[in-house]
Coordinates of C-alpha atoms in Angstrom, one line a residue:
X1 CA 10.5 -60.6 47.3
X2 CA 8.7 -63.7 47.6
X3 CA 10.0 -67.0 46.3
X4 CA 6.9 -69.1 45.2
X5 CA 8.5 -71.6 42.5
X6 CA 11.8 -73.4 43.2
X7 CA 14.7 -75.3 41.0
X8 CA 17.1 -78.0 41.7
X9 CA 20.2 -79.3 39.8
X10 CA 21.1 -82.2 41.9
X11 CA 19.5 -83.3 44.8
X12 CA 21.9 -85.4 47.0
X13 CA 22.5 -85.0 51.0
X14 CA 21.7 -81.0 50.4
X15 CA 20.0 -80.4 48.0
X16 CA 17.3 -82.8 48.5
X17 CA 17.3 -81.8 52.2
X18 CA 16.9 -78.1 50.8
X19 CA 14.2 -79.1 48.9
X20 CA 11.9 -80.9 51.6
X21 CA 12.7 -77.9 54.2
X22 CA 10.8 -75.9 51.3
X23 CA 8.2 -77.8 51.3
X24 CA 8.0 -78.3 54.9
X25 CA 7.8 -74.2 55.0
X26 CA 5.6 -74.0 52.3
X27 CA 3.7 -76.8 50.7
X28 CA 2.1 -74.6 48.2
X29 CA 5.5 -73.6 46.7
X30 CA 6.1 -75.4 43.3
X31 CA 9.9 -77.5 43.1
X32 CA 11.5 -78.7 39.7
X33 CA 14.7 -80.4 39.6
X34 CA 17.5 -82.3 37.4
X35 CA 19.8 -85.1 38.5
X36 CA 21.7 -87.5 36.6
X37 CA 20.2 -90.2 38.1
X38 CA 16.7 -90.5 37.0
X39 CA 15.4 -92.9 40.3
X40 CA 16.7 -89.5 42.0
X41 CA 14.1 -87.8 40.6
X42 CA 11.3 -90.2 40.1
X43 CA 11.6 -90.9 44.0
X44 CA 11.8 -87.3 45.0
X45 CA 8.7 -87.0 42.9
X46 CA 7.1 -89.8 44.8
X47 CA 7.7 -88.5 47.9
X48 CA 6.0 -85.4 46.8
X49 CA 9.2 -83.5 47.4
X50 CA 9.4 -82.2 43.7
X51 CA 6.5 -81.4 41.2
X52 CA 8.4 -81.5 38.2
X53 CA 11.5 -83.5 36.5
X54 CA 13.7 -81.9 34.1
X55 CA 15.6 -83.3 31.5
X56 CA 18.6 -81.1 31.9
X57 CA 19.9 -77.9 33.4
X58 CA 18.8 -76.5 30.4
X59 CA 15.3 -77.4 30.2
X60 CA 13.1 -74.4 29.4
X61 CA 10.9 -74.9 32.8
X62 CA 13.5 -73.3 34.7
X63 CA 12.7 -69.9 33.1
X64 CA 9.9 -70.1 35.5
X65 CA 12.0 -70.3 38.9
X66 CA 12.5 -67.8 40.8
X67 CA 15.6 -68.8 42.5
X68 CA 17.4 -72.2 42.0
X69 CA 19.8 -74.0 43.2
X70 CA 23.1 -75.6 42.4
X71 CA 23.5 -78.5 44.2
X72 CA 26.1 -80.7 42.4
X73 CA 30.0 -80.8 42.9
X74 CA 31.4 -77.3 42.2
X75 CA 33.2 -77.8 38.5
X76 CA 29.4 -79.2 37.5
X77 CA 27.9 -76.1 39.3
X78 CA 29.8 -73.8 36.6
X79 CA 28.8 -76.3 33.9
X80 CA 25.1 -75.6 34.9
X81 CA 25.3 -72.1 35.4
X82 CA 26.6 -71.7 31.8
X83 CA 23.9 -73.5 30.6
X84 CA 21.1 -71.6 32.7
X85 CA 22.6 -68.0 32.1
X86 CA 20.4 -67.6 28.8
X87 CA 17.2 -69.5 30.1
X88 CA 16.4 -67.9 33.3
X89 CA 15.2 -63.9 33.6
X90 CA 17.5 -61.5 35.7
X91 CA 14.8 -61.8 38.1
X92 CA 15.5 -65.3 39.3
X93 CA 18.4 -65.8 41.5
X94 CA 21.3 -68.0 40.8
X95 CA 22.8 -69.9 44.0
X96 CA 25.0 -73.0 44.8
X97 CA 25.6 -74.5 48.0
X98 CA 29.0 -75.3 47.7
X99 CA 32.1 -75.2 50.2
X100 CA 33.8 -73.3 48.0
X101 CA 33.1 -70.3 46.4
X102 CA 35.8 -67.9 44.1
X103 CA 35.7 -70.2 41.4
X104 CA 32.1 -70.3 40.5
X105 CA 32.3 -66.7 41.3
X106 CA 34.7 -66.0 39.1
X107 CA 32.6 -68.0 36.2
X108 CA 29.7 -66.4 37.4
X109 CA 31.2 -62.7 36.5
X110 CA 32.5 -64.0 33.6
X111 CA 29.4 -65.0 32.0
X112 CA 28.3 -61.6 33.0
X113 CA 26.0 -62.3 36.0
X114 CA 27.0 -60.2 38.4
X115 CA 24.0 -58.9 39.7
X116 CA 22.0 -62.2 39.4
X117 CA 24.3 -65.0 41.4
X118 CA 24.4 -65.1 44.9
X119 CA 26.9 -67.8 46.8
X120 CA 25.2 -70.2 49.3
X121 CA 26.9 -72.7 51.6
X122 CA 24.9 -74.5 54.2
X123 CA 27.3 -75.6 57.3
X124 CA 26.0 -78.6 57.7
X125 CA 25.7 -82.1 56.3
X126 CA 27.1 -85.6 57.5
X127 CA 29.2 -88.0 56.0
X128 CA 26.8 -90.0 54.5
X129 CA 25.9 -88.5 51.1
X130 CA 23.1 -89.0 48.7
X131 CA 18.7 -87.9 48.7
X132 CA 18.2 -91.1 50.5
X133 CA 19.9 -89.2 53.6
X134 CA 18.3 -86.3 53.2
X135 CA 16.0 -85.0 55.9
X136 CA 14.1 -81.2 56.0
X137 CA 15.3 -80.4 59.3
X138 CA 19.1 -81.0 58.6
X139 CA 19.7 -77.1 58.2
X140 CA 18.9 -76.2 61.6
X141 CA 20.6 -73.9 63.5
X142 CA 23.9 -74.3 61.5
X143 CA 25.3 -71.3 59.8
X144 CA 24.2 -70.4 56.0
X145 CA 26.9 -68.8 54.6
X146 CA 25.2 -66.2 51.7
X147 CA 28.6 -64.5 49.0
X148 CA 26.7 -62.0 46.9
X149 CA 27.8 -61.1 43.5
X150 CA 28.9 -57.3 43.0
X151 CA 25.9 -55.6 42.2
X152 CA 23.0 -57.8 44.1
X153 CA 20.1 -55.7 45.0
X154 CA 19.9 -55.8 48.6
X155 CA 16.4 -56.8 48.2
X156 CA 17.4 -60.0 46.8
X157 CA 20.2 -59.8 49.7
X158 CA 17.0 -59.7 52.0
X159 CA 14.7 -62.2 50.8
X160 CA 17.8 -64.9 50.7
X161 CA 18.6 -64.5 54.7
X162 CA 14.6 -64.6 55.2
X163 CA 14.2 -67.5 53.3
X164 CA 17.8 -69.1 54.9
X165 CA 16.7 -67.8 58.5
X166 CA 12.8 -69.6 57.4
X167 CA 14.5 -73.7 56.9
X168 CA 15.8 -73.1 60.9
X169 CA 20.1 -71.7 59.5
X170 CA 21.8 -68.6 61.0
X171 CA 21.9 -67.0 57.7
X172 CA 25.6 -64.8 57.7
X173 CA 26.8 -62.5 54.7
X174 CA 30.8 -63.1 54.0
X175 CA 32.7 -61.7 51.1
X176 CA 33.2 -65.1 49.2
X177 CA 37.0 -64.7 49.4
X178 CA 37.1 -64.4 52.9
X179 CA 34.8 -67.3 53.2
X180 CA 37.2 -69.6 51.1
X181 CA 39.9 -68.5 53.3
X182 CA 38.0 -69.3 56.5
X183 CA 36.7 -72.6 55.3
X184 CA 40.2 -73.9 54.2
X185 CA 40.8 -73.8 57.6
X186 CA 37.8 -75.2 59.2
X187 CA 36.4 -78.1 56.7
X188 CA 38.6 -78.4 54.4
X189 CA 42.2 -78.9 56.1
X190 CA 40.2 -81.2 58.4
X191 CA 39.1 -83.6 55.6
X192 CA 42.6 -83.8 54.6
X193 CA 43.9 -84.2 57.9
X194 CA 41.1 -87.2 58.7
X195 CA 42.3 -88.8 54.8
X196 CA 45.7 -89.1 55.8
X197 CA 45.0 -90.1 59.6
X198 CA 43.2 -93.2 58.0
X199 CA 46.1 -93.7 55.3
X200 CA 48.4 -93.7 57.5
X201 CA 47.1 -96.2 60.1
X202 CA 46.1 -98.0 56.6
X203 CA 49.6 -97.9 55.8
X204 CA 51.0 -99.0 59.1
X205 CA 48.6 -101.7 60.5
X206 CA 49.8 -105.6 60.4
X207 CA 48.5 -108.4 58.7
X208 CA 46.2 -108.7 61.9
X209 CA 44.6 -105.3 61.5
X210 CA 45.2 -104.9 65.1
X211 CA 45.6 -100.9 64.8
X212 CA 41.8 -101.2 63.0
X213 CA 40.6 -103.2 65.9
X214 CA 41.2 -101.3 68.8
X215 CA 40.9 -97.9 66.9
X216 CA 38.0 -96.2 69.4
X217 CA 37.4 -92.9 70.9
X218 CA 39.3 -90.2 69.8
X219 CA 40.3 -91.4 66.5
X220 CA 36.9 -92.1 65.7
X221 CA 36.1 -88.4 66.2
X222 CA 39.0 -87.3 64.2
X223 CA 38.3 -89.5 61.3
X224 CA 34.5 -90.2 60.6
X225 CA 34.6 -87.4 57.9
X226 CA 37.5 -89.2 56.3
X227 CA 34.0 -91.2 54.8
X228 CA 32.5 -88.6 52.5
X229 CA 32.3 -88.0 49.6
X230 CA 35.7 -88.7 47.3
X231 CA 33.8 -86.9 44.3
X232 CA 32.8 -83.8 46.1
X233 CA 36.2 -83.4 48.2
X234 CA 38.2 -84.1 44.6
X235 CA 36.3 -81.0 44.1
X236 CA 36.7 -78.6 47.0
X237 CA 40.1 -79.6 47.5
X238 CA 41.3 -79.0 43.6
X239 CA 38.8 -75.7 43.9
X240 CA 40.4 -74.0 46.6
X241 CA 43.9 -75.1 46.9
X242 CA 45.2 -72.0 47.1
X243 CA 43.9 -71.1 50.5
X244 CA 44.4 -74.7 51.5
X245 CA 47.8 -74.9 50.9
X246 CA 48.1 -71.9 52.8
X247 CA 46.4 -73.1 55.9
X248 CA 48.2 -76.4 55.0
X249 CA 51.7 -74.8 55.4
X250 CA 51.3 -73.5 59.5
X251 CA 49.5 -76.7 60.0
X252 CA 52.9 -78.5 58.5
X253 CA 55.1 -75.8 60.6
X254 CA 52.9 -76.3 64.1
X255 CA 53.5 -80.2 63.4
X256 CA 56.8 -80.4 62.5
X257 CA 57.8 -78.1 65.1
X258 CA 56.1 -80.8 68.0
X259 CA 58.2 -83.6 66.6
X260 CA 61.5 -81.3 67.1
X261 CA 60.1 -80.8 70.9
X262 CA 58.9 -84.2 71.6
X263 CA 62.2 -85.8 70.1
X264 CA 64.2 -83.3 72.2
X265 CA 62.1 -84.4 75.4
X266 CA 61.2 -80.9 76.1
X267 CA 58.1 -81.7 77.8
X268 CA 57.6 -78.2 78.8
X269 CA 57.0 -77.2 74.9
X270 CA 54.5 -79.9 74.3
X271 CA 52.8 -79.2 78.0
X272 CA 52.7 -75.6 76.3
X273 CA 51.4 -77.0 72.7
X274 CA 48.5 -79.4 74.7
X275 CA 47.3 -76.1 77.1
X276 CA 47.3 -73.6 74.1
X277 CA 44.7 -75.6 72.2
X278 CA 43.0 -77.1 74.9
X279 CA 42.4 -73.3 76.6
X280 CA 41.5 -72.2 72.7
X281 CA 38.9 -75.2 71.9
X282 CA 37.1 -74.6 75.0
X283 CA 37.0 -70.8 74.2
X284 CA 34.5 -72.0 71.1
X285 CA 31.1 -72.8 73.2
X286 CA 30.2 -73.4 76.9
X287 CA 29.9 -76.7 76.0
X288 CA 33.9 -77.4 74.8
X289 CA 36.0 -80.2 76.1
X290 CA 39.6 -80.4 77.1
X291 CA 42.1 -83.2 76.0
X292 CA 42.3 -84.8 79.2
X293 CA 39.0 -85.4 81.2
X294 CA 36.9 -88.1 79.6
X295 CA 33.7 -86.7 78.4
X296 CA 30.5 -88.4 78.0
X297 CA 28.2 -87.1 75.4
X298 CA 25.3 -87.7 73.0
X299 CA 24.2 -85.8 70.0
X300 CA 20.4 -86.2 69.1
X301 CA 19.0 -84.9 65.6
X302 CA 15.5 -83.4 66.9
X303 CA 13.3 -81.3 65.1
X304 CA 13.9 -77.5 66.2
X305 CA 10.3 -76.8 67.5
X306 CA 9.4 -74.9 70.5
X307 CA 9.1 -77.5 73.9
X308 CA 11.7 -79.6 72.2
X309 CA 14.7 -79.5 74.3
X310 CA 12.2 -79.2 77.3
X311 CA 10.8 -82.6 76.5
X312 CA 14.2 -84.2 76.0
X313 CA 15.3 -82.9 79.8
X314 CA 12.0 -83.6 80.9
X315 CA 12.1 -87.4 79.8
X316 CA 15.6 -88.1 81.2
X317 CA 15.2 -86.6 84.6
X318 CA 11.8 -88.7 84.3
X319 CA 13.9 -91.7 84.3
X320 CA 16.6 -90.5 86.9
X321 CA 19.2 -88.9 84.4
X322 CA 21.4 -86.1 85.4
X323 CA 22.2 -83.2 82.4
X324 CA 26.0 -82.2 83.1
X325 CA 25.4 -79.5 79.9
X326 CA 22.9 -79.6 77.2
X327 CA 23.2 -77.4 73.8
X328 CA 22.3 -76.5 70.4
X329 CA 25.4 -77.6 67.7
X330 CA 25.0 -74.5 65.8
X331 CA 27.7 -75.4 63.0
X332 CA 26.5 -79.0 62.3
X333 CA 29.4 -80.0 59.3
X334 CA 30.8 -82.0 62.1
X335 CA 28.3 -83.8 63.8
X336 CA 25.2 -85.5 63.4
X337 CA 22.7 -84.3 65.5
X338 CA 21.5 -80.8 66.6
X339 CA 21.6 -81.4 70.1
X340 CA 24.3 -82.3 72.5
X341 CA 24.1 -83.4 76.1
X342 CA 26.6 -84.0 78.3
X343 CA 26.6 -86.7 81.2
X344 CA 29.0 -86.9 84.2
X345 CA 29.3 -90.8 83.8
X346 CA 29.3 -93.6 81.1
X347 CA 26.4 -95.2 82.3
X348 CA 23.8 -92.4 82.5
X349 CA 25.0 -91.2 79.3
X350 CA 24.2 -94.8 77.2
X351 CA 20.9 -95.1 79.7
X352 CA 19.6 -91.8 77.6
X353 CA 21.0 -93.0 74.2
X354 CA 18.5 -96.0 74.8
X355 CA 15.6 -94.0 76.6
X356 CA 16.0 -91.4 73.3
X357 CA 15.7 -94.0 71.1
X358 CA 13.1 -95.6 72.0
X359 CA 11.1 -92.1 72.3
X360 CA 11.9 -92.3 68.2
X361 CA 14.9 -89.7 68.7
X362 CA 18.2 -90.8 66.5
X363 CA 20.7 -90.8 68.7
X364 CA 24.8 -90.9 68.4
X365 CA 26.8 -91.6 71.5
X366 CA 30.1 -90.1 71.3

């Protein structure tokens, strides 16, 4: 199969990113799209990112697509599918991009298109939302999760991980239950976790704010995505609460099970608590950090282009920078940039952030 004309329903963070990675790929393709917000639109035509406005997800132009694209919280997503079903030929492809996935699968078989959807969720993204933060490289070596439908042809299959594995994502085929289940764990529990970190300090701070002030480091780290979306995570949250509640309940046990040890003074059990997830976080990459030594690090959102990590290296150790480690972030939900470099010190490490930056590199110091 090849894909040659595009639609859109929504085009925030994702799906305007989506949509300017197409065009990046292939300028010749043609991209329609629908938002509620008609400056969405009229900018992303502008820009040159989209061809064509619709007037609603049920505007007759879609019939042309070959494969659109869901891009809206997930109870809309099922709201636009309904009204696509009849519009569209069973040749185009159906797909979403959202974090969660047996709802609109369910609706999806419902409506009888098994055959025709196909799941999608991008693992990336930021805590900013909206197309004004959208950028065509944002997919980039972060995993593209891809739930067929029962029934799929696995040409279709095919041409989605060619066309995933063609914006820069590791495309990856999951069974959308078991995807739900794996993402309670790792994006959504998180969120919640961040929410109630900031509550609570929220809660507990005195008239002076001084908890706010001198909030730094690692709450920082634990909290930033505590500023996304409350829309979308109403969303996710309410979508999949049955696999969150079960992650949720050993993540209740784990912690209530530390306060019994730490109130007991048994130092040994949270010694034992601290080394288990320490020795199981730096199991996830080369480039994983324990709880105690102070890291310096940087994360720099570069274009994925052959001689572009060479150039980085090549421009700090220009300028008398030693690299401790230097990677690709290849599940970007979490952070902002694709590539992280580790320093041994603080000052060599804020020396590159400023180097970077004036080389036109966006640059986070962590």
């Amino acid at each position: 199969m090849h894909f040659t004309t595009y639609g859109f329903i929504g085009l925030g963070l994702i799906g305007g990113s989506l949509a300017k990675a197409l065009k990046r790929i292939q300028p010749g393709c043609r991209i329609m799209a629908y938002t509620r917000s008609c400056e969405t639109t009229s900018q992303a035509l502008s820009d040159g990112v989209i061809d064509l406005i619709c007037t609603s997800p049920s505007d007759p132009a879609y019939a042309d697509c070959d494969i659109i694209f869901l891009c809206t919280p997930v109870g809309h997503n099922i709201n636009a599918l309904r009204e696509l079903k009849d519009i569209v030929p069973a040749s185009c492809i159906l797909t979403d991009v959202g974090s969660v996935k047996t709802d609109i699968h369910k609706a999806a078989h419902e409506m009888g298109l098994d055959g025709r959807f196909i799941g999608g969720h991008p693992m990336t993204g930021s805590e900013k939302s909206g197309y004004g933060y959208s950028v065509p490289h944002l997919f980039e070596n972060s995993y593209y999760i891809i739930t067929p439908s029962e029934g799929v042809e696995e040409q279709k299959i095919a041409a989605y991980r060619e066309l995933a594995a063609a914006i820069g994502a590791l495309p990856l085929v999951l069974d959308y239950r078991r995807h739900d289940y794996a993402t309670a764990a790792v994006s959504h529990l998180p969120h919640l976790i961040a929410a109630a970190l900031v509550n609570t300090v929220h809660a507990l701070d005195d008239s002076d704010e001084l908890m706010k002030l001198i909030a730094a480091g690692g709450f920082k780290d634990i909290t930033r995505i505590a500023s996304s979306s409350p829309e979308m995570w109403e969303h996710i949250c309410v979508s999949n609460r049955e696999n969150i509640s079960v992650v949720m309940d050993t993540f209740l046990k784990l912690l209530t099970d530390s306060r019994t040890e730490m109130n007991a003074e048994n130092g040994q059990a949270i010694n034992d608590m601290f080394r288990e997830s320490r020795d199981y976080r730096n199991s996830f990459s080369s480039s994983s950090f324990g709880t105690i030594r102070k890291t310096y690090r940087i994360f720099c959102d570069i274009v994925d282009e052959s001689g572009a990590i060479a150039t980085i290296a090549t421009t700090l150790a220009v300028n008398g920078i030693n690299i401790k480690n230097i990677g690709i972030v290849h599940n970007r939900e979490f952070e902002e940039g694709v590539l992280q470099i580790e320093f041994y010190e603080e000052e060599p490490s804020q020396k590159a952030a400023e180097i970077l930056k004036q080389h036109h590199c966006h640059v986070w110091v962590r």
